Short mmCIF file of N, CA and C in Angstrom, two decimals:
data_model
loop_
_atom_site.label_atom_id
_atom_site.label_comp_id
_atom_site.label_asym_id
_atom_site.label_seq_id
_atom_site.Cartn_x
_atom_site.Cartn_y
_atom_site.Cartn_z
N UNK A 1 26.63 79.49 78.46
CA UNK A 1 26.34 79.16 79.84
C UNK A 1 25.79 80.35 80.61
N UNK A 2 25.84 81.57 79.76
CA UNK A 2 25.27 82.84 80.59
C UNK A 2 26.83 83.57 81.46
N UNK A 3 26.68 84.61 82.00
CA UNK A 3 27.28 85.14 82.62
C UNK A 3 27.55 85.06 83.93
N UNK A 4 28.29 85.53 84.68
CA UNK A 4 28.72 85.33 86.21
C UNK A 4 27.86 85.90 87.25
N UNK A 5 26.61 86.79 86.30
CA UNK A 5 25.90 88.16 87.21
C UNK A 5 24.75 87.34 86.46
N UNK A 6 24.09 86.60 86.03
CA UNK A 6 23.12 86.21 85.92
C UNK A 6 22.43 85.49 87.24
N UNK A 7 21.07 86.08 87.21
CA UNK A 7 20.61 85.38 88.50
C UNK A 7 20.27 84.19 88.38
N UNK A 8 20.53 83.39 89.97
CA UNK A 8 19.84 82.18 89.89
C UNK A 8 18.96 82.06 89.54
N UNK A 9 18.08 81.22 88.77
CA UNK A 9 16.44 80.57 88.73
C UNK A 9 15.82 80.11 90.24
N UNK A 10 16.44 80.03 90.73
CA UNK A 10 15.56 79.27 92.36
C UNK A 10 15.36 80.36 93.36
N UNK A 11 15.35 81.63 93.05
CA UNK A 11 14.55 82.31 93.78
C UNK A 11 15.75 83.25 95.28
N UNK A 12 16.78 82.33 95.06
CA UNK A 12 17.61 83.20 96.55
C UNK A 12 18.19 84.93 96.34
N UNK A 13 18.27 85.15 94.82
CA UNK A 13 18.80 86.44 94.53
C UNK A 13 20.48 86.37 94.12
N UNK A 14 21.22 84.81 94.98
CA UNK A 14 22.07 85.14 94.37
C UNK A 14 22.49 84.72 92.69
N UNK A 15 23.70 85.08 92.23
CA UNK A 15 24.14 85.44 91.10
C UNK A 15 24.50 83.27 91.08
N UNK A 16 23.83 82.78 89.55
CA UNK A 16 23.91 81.87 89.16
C UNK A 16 24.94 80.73 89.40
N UNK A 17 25.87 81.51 89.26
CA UNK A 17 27.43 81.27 89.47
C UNK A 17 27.94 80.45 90.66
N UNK A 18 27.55 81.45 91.47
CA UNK A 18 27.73 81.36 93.41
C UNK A 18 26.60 80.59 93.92
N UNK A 19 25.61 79.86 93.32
CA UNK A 19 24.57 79.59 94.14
C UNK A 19 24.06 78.29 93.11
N UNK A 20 23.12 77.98 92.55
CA UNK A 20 23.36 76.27 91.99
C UNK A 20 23.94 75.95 91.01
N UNK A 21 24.68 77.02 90.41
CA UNK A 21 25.73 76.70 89.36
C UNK A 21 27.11 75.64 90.17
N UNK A 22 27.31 75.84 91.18
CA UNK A 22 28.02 75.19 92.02
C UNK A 22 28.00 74.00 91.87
N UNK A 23 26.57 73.55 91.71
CA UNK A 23 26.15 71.62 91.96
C UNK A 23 25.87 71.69 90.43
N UNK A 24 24.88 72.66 89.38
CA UNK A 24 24.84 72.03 87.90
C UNK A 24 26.11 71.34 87.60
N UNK A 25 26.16 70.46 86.60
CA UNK A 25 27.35 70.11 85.80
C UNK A 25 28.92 69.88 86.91
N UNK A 26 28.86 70.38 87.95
CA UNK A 26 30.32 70.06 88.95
C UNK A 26 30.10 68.71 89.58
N UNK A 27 28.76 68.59 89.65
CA UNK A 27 28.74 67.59 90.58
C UNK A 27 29.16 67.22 92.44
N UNK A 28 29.01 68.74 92.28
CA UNK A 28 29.83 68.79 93.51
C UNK A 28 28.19 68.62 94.87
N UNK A 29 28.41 67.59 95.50
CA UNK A 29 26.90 68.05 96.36
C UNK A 29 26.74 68.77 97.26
N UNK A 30 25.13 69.46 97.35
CA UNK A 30 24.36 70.16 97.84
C UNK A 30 24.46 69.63 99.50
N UNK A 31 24.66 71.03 100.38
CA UNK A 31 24.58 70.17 101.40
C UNK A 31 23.47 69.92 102.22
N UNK A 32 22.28 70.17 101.31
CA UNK A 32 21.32 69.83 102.06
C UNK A 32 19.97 69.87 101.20
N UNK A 33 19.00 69.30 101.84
CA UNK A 33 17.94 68.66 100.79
C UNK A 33 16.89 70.59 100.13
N UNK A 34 16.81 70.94 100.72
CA UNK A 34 16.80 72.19 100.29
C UNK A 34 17.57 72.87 99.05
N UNK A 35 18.77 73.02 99.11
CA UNK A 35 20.12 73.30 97.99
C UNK A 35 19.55 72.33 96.91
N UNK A 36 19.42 70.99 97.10
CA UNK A 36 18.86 70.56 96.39
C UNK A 36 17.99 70.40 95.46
N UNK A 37 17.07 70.73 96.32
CA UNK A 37 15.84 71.31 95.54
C UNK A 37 15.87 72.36 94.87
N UNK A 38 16.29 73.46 95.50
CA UNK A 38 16.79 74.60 94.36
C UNK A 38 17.26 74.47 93.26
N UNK A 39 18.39 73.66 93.63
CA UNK A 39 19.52 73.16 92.07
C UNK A 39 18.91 72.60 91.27
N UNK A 40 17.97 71.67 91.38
CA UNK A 40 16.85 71.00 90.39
C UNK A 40 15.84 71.36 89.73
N UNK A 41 15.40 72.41 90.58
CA UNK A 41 14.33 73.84 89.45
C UNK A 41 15.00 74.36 88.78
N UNK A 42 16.10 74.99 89.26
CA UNK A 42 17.03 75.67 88.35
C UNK A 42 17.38 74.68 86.83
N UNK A 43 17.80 73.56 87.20
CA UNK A 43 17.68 72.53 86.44
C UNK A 43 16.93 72.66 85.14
N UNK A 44 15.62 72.59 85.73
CA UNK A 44 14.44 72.54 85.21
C UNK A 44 14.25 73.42 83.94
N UNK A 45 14.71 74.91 84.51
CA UNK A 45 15.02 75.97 83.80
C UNK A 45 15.55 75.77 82.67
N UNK A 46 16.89 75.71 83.40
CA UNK A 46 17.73 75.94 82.55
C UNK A 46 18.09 74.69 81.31
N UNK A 47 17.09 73.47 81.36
CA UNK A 47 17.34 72.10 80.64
C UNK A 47 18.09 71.50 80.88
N UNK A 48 18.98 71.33 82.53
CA UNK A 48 19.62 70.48 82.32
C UNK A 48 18.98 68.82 82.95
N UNK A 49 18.71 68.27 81.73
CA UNK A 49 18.65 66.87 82.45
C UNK A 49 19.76 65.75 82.92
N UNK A 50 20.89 65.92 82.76
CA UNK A 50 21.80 65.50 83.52
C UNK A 50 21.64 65.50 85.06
N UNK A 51 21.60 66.55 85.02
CA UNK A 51 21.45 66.98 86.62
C UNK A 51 20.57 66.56 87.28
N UNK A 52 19.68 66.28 86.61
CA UNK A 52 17.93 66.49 86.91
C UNK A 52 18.16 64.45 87.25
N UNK A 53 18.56 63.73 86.27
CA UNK A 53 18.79 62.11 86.32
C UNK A 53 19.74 61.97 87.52
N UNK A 54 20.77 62.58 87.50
CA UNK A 54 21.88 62.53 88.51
C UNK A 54 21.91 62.52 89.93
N UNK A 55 20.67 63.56 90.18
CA UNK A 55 20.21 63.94 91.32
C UNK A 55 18.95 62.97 91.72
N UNK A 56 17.97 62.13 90.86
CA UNK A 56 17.13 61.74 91.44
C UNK A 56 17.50 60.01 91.98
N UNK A 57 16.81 59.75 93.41
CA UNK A 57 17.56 58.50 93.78
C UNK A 57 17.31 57.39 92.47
N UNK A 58 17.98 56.09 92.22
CA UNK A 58 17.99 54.98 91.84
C UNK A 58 16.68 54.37 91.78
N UNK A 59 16.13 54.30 93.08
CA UNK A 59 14.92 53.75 93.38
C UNK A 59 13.53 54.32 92.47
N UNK A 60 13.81 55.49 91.97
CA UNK A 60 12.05 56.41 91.47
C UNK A 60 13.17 56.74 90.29
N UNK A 61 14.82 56.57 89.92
CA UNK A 61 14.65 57.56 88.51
C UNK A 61 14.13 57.04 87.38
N UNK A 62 13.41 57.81 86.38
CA UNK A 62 12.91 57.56 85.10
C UNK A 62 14.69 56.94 84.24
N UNK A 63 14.28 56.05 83.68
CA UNK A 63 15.29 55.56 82.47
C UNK A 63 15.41 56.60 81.53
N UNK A 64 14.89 57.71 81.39
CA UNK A 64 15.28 58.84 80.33
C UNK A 64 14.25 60.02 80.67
N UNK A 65 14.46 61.20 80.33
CA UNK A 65 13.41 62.24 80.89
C UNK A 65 13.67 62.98 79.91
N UNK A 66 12.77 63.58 79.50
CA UNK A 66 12.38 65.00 78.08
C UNK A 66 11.24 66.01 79.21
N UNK A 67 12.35 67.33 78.93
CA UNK A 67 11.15 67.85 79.17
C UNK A 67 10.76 68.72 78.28
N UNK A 68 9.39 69.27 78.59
CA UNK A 68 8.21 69.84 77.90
C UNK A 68 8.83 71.21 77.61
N UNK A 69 9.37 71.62 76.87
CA UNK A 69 9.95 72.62 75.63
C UNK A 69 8.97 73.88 76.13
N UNK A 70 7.75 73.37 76.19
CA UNK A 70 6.40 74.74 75.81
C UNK A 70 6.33 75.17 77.79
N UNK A 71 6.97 74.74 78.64
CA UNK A 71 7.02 75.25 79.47
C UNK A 71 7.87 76.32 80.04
N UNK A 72 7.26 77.37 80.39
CA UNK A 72 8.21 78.57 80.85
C UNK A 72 8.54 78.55 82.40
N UNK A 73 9.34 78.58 83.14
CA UNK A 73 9.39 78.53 84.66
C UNK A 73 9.71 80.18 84.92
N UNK A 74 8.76 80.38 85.97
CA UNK A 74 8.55 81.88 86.74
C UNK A 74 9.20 82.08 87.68
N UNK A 75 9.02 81.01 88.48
CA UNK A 75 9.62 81.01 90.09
C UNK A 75 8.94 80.11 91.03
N UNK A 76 10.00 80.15 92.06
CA UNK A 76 9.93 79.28 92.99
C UNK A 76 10.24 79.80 94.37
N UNK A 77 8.63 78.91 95.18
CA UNK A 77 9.08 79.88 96.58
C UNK A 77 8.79 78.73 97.52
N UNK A 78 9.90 78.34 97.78
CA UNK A 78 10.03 77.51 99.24
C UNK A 78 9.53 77.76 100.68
N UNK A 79 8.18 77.06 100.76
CA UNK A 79 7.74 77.12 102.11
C UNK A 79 8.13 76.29 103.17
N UNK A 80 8.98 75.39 103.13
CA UNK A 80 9.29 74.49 103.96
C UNK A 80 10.28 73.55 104.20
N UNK A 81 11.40 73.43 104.82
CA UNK A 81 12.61 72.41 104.48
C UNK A 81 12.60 72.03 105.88
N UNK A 82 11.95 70.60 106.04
CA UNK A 82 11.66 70.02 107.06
C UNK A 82 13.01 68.91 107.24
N UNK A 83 13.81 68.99 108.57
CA UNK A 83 14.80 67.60 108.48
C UNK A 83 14.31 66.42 109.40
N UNK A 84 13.56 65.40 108.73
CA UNK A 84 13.45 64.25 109.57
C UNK A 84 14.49 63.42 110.45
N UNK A 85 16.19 63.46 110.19
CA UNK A 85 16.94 62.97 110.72
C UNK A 85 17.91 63.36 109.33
N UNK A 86 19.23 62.32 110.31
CA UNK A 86 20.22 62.70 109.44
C UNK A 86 20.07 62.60 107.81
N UNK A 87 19.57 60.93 107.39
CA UNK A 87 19.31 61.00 105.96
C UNK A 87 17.74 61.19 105.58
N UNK A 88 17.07 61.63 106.05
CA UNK A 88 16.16 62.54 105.44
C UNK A 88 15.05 63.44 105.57
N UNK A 89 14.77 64.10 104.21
CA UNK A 89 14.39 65.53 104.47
C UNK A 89 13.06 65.82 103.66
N UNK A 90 12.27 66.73 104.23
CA UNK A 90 11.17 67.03 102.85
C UNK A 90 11.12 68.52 102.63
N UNK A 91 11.16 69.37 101.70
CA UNK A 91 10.76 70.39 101.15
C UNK A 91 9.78 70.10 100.58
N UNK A 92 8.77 71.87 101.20
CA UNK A 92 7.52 72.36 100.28
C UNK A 92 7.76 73.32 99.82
N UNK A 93 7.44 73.68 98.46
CA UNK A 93 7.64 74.59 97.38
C UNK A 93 6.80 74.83 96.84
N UNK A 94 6.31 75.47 95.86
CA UNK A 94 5.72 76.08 95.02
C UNK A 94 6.40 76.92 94.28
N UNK A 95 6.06 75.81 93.14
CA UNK A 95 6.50 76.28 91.36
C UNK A 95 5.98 76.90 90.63
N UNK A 96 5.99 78.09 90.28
CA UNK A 96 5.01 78.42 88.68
C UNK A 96 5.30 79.20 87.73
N UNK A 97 4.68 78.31 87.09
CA UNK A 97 5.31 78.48 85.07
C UNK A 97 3.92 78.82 84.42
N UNK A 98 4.18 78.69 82.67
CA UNK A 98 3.75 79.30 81.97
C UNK A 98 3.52 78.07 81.26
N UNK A 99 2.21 77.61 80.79
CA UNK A 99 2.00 76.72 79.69
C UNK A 99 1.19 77.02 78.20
N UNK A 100 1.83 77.69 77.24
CA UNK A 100 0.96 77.62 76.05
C UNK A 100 0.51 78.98 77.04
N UNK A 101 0.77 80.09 77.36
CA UNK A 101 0.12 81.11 77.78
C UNK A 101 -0.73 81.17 79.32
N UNK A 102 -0.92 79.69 79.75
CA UNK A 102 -1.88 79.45 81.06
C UNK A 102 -0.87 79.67 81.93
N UNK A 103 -1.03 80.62 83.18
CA UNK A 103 -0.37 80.47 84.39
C UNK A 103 -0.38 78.97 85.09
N UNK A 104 0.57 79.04 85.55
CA UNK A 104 0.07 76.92 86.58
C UNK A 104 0.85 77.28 87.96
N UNK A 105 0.54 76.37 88.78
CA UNK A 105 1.26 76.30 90.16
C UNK A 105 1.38 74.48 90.44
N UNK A 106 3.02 74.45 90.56
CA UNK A 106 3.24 73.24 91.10
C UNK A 106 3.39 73.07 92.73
N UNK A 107 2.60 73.01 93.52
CA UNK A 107 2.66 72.45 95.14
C UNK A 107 2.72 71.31 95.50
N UNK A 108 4.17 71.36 95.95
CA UNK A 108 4.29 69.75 96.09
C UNK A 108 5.46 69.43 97.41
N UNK A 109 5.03 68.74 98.00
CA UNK A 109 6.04 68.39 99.53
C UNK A 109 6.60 66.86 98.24
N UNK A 110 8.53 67.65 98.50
CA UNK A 110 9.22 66.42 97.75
C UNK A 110 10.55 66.06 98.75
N UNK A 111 10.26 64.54 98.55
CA UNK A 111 10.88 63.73 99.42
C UNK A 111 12.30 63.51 99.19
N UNK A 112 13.69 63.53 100.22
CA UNK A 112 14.92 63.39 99.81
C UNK A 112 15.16 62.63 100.41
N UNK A 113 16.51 61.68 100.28
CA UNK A 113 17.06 60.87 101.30
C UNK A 113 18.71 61.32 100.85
N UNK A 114 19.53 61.30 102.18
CA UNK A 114 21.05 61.29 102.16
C UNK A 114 21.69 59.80 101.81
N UNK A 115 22.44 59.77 101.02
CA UNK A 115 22.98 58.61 101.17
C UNK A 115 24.29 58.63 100.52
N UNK A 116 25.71 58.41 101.07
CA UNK A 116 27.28 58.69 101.03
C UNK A 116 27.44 59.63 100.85
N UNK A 117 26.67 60.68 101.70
CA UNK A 117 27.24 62.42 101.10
C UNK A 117 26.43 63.35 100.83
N UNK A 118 25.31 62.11 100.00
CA UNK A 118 24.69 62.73 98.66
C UNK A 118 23.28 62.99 99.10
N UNK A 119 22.52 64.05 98.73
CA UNK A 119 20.97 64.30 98.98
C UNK A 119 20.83 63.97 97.62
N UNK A 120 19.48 62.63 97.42
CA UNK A 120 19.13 62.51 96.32
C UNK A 120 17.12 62.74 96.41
N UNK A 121 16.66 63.43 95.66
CA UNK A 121 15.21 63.20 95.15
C UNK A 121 14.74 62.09 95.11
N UNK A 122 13.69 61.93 96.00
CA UNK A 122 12.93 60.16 95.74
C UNK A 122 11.57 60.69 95.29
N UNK A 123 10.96 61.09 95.49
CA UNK A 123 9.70 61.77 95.31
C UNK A 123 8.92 62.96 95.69
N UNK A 124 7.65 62.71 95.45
CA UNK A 124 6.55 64.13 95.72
C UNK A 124 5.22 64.15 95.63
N UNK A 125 4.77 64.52 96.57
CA UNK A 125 3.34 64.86 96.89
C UNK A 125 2.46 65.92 96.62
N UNK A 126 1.79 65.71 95.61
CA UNK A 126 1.12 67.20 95.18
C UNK A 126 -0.23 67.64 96.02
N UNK A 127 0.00 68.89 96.50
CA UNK A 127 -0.93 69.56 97.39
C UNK A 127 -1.59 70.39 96.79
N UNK A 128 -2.72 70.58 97.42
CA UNK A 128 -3.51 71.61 97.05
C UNK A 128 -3.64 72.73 96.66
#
């Protein structure tokens, strides 16, 4: 599982542990669509698709998800955590990884909704 001083993947600096290790695998939720989003790159990272199914709403989740092995994740830098009201929110981010050696950038405004507690992923809009 790595160590206690390993850094997060989502970019805040803190130590893995203290910061979306909290929501991986605990289940414990994010309190906000932002945290969220973090916890789900990290995700991304780190392979967990549990998390990754768990977290996305009912309405948009895939019946099973694989991801792409040959992808490396670099980082992630959050430009935007917009709150439309109580249940929902949009973050803009920008992702970028490594494919087969090609640099890439994911820009994408992704859509959350609250619902009993919970910030879940409904979707995303890829930008320019």
């Amino acid at each position: 599982e790595g160590s206690m001083k390993e850094a997060c993947p989502c970019g805040r600096g803190a130590a893995f542990a203290v910061c979306c290790g909290r929501y991986l695998g605990t289940g414990a939720p994010a309190p906000d669509a932002e945290a969220l989003m973090r916890s789900r790159h990290s995700a991304f990272v780190r392979g967990d698709v549990a998390h990754l199914l768990a977290t996305w709403h009912p309405s948009h989740r895939p019946v099973a998800l694989e991801l792409d092995a040959g992808v490396k994740w670099l980082g992630l830098d959050v430009k935007r955590h917009r709150v439309l009201d109580e249940t929902r929110a949009e973050v803009e981010f920008v992702a970028r990884s490594r494919v087969q050696g090609r640099g890439q950038r994911l820009h994408e405004r992704s859509r959350f909704v609250r619902e009993d507690g919970n910030w879940y992923y409904v979707d995303g809009e890829q930008l320019a």
